[in-house]
Coordinates of C-alpha atoms and ligand atoms in Angstrom, one line a residue:
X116 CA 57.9 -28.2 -91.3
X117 CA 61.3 -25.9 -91.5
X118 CA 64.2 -25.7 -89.4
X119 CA 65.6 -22.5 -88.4
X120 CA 69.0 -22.7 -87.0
X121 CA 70.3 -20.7 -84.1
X122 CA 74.4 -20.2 -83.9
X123 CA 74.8 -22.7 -81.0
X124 CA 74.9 -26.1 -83.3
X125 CA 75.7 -25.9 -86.6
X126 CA 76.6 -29.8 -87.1
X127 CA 73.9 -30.9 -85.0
X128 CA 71.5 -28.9 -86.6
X129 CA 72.3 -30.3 -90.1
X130 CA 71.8 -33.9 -89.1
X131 CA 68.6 -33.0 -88.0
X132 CA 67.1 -31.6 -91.0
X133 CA 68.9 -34.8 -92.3
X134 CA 66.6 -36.7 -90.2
X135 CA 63.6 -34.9 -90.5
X136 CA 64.1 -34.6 -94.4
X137 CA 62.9 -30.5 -94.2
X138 CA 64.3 -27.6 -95.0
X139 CA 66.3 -24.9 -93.5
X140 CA 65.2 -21.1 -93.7
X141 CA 67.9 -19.1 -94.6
X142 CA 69.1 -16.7 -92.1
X143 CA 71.1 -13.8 -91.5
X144 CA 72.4 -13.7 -87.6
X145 CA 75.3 -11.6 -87.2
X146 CA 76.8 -9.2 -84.0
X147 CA 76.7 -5.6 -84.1
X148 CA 79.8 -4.2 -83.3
X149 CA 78.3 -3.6 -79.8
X150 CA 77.8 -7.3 -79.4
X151 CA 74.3 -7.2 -79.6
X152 CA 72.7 -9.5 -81.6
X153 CA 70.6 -9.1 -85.3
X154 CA 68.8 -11.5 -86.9
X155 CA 66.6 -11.7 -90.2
X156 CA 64.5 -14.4 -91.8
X157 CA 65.0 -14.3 -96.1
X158 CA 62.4 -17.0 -96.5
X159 CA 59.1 -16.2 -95.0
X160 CA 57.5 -18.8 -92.8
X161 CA 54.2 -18.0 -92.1
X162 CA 51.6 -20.9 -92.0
X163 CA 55.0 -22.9 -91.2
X164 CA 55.3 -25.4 -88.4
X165 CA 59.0 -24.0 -87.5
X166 CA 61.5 -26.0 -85.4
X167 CA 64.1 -23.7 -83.9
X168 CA 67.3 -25.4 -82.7
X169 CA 69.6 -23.5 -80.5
X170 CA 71.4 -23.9 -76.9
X171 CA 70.6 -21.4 -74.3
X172 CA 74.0 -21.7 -72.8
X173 CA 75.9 -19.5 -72.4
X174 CA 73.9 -16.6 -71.6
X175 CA 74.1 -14.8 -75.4
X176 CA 73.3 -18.0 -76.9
X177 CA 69.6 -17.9 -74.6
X178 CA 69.0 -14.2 -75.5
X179 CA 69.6 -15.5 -79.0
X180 CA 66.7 -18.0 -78.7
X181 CA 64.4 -15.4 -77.5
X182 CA 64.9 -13.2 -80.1
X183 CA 64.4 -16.2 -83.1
X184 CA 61.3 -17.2 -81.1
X185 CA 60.0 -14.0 -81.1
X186 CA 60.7 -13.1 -84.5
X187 CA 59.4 -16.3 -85.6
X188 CA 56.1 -15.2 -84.2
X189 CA 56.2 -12.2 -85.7
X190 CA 56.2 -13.3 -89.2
X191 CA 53.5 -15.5 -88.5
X192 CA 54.7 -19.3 -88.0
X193 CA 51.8 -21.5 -87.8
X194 CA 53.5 -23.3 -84.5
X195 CA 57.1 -22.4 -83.1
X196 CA 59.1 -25.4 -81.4
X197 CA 62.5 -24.6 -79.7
X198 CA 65.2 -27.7 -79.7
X199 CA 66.7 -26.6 -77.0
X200 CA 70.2 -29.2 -77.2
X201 CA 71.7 -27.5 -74.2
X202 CA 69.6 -26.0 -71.4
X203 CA 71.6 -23.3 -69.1
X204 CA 70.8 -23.0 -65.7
X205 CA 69.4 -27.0 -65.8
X206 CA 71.6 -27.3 -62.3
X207 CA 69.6 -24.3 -60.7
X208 CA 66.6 -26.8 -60.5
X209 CA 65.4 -25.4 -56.9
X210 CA 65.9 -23.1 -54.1
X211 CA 68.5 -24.5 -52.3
X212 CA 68.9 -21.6 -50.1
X213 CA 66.3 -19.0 -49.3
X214 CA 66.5 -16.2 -51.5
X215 CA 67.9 -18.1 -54.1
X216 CA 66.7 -17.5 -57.8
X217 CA 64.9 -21.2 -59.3
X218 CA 67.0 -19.9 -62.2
X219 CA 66.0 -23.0 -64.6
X220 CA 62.3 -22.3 -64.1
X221 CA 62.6 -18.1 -64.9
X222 CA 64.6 -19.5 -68.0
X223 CA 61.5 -21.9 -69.2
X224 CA 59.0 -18.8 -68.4
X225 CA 60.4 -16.6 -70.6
X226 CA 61.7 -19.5 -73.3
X227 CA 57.7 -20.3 -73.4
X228 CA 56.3 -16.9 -74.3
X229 CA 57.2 -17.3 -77.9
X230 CA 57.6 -21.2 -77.8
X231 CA 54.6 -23.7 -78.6
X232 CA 56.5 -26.7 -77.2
X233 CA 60.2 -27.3 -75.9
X234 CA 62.7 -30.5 -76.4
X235 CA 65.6 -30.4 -74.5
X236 CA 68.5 -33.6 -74.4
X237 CA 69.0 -34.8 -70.8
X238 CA 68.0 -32.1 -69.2
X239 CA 69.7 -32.5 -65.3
X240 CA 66.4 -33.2 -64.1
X241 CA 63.2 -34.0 -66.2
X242 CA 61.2 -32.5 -63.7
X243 CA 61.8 -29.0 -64.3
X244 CA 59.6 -29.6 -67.3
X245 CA 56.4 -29.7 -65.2
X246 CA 57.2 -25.5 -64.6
X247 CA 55.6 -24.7 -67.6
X248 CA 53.0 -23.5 -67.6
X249 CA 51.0 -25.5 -70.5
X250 CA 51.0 -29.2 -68.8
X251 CA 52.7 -31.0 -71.5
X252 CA 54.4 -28.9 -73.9
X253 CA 58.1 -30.1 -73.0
X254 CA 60.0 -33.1 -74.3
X255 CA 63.1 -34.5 -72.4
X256 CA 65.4 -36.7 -74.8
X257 CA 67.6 -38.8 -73.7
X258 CA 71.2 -39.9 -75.6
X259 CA 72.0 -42.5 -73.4
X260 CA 71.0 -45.2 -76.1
X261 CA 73.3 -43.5 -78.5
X262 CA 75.9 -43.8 -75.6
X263 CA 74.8 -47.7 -74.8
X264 CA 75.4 -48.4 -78.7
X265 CA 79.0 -46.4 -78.8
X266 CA 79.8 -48.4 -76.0
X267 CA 78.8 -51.7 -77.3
X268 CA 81.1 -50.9 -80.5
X269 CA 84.1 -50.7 -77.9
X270 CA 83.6 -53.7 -76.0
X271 CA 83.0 -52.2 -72.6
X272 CA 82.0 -54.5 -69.4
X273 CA 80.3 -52.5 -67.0
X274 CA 79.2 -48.7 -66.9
X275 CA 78.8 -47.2 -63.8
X276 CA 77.1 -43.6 -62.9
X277 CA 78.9 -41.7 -60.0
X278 CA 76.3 -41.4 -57.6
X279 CA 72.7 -43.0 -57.6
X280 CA 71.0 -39.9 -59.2
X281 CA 72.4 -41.0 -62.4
X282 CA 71.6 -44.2 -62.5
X283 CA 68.8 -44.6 -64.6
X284 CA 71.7 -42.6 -67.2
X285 CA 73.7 -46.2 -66.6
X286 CA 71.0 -48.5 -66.7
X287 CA 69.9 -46.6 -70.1
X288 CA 73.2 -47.0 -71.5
X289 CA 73.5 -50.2 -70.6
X290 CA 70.9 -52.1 -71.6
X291 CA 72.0 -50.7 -75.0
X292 CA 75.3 -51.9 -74.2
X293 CA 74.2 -55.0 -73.3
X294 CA 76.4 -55.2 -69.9
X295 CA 75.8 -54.7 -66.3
X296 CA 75.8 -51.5 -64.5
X297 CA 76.0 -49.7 -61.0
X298 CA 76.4 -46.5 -59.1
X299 CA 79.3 -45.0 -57.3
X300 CA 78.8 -43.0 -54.2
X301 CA 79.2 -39.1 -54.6
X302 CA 78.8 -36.4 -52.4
X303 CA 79.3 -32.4 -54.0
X304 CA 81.1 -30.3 -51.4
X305 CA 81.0 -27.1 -53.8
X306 CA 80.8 -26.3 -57.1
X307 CA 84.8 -27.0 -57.7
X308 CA 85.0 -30.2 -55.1
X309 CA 83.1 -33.5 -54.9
X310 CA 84.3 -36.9 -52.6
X311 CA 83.5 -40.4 -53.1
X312 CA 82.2 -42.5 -50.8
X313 CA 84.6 -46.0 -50.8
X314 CA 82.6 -49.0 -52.5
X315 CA 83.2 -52.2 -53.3
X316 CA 83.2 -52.9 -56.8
X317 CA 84.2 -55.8 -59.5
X318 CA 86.0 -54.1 -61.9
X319 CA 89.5 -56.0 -61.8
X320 CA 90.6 -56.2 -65.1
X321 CA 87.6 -54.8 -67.1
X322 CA 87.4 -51.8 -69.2
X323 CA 85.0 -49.7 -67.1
X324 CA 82.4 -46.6 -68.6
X325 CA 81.2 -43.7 -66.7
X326 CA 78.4 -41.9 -67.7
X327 CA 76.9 -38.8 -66.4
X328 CA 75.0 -36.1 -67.9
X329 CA 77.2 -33.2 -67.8
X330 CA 80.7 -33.3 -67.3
X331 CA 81.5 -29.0 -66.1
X332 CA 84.9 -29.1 -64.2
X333 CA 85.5 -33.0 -64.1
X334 CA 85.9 -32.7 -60.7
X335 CA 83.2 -35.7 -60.6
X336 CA 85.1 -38.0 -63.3
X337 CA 88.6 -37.5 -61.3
X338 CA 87.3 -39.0 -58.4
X339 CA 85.3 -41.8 -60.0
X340 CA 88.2 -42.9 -62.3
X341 CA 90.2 -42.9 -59.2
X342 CA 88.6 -45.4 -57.8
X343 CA 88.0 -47.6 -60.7
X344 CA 91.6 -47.6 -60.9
X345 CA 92.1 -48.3 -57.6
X346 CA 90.0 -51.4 -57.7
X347 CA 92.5 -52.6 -60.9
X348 CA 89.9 -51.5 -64.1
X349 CA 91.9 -52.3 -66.5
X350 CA 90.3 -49.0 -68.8
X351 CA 88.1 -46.3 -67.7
X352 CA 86.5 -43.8 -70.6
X353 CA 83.9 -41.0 -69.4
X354 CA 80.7 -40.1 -71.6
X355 CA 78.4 -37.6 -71.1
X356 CA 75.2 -36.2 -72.7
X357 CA 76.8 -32.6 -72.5
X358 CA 80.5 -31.6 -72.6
X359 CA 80.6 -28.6 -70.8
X360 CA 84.1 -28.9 -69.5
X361 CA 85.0 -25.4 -67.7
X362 CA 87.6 -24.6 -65.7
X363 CA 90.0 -26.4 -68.1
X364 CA 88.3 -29.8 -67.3
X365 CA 89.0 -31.7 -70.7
X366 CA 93.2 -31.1 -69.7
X367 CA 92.2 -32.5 -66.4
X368 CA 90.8 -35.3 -67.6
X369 CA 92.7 -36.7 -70.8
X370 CA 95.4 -37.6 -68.9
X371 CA 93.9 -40.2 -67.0
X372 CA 91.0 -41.5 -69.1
X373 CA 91.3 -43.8 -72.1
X374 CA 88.9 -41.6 -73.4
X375 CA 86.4 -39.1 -73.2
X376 CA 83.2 -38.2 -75.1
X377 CA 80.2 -36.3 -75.2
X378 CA 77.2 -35.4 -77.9
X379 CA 77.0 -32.8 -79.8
X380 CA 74.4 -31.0 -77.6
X381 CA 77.7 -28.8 -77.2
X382 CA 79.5 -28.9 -79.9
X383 CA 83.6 -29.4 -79.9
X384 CA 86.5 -32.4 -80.1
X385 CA 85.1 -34.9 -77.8
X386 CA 81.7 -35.7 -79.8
X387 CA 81.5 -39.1 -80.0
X388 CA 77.8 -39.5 -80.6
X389 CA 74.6 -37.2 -82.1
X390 CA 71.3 -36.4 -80.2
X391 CA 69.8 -35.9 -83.2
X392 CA 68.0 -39.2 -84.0
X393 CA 66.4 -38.9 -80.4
X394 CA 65.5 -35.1 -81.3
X395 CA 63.6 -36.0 -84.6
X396 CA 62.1 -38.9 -83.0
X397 CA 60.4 -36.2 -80.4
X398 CA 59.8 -33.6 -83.2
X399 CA 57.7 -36.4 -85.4
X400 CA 55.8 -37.0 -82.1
X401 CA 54.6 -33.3 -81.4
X402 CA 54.2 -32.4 -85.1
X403 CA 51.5 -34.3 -86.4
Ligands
R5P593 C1 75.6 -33.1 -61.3 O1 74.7 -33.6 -60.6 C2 75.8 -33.6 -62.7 O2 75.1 -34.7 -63.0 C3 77.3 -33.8 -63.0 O3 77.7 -34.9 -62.2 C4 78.1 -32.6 -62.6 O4 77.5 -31.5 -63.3 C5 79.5 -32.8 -63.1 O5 80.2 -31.6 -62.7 P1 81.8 -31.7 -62.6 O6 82.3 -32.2 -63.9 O7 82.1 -30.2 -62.3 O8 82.2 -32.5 -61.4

């Protein structure tokens, strides 16, 4: 088995050839002065069982996957698998308006034309999976353990999800942590505003964890905290699978958090844990 790494993870990427104990193929991926995109392989794989590992977020990043993929065909890998640690378009997981595009299952049709299998970490919902078209040839991952075992080493009380969605993400994390859990109430307005629902909690004087999936604007974690603090926690941190953090949601959040993290599914400052153990894990289990 060989790795071939995409630009999208770097770090993550070398811990899980770490892991795996294979190889890298050297590449060459560079930008044309037009922006788009060349690639070349100076190893040859074929007969190889090749793992590519690259985010499809944003949108160069996917067209970048596509292009390894393909090429990885072309020089005649044995079997291609794409570690996908970031899945754009996850959130676009239906039609929630007529005429609306299913944009995370056109992203998994064309991702499986030159892919043999698919992992992705937390994807937003694990059901998308089942829209490929070869029953069984994606792996969802989960870092919630990783999260659960971060936690422990920080002596939280209680983690808490923000709506019930996300609570299996909680209950994950912690049983790992080894403390009880519960949902808050949430309610999206838009894609900038979310409310909470008032609840009863007993967080008085406890150091409190939230955990979600993605944190994008941290519209979600505002309110959340807000509440926790309301209700006298006496620390709230935020952790996520994926750090998005658009619309300058990281300087909205610092402030009022005793800290925030995320994996390095996207890479940047707030990594606190890696995905790749539960990556190498699911490679082992679809290369035999
Ligand atoms: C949505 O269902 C996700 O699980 C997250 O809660 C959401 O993406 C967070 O977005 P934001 O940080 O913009 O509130």
């Amino acid at each position: 088995m060989k790795l071939l790494c995409g630009s999208s993870n770097p770090a993550l990427s070398a811990k899980l050839a770490n892991a795996l104990g294979c190889p890298i193929v050297p590449a060459e991926i560079k930008r044309f002065p037009d922006g788009e995109l060349y690639t070349r392989l100076l190893e040859p794989v074929r007969g190889e069982d090749l793992v590519i590992v690259q985010s499809t977020y944003p949108d160069h990043n996917a067209m970048e996957m596509l292009i390894l993929s393909s090429l990885a065909r072309d020089q005649g890998a044995k079997s291609v698998m794409g570690v996908i640690p970031y899945f754009g378009y996850a959130r676009q997981d239906r039609v929630f308006k007529e005429g609306e595009s299913f944009t995370a299952r056109t992203m998994l049709r064309h991702l499986e034309l030159a892919l043999d299998h698919i992992i992705c970490v937390n994807l937003h919902k694990e059901a998308t999976l089942r829209e490929l078209s070869r029953p069984g040839s994606g792996t969802n991952v989960s870092v919630m353990g990783e999260i659960g075992s971060f936690l422990k080493t920080k002596g939280i009380d209680m983690v808490l999800s923000p709506d019930k969605g996300a609570i299996a993400y909680a209950r994950e994390a912690a049983v790992t942590a080894d403390c009880p859990y519960d949902n808050l109430e949430k309610t999206r307005l838009d894609g900038m505003s979310v409310v909470m629902a008032p609840k009863d909690l007993d967080v008085r004087g406890k150091r409190v964890a939230i955990v979600d999936d993605i944190i994008a604007t941290g519209g979600t974690i505002v309110k959340a905290q807000e509440m926790l603090r309301a209700q006298g926690a006496s620390r709230v941190v935020a952790c996520c699978a994926h750090g998005l953090f658009t619309s300058g949601g990281l300087e909205k959040l610092r402030p009022v958090l005793d800290g925030v993290l995320s994996s390095d599914t996207i890479e940047g400052a707030t990594n606190g844990y890696s995905a790749a153990g539960p990556i190498a894990r699911a490679v082992k289990d679809v290369v035999v």
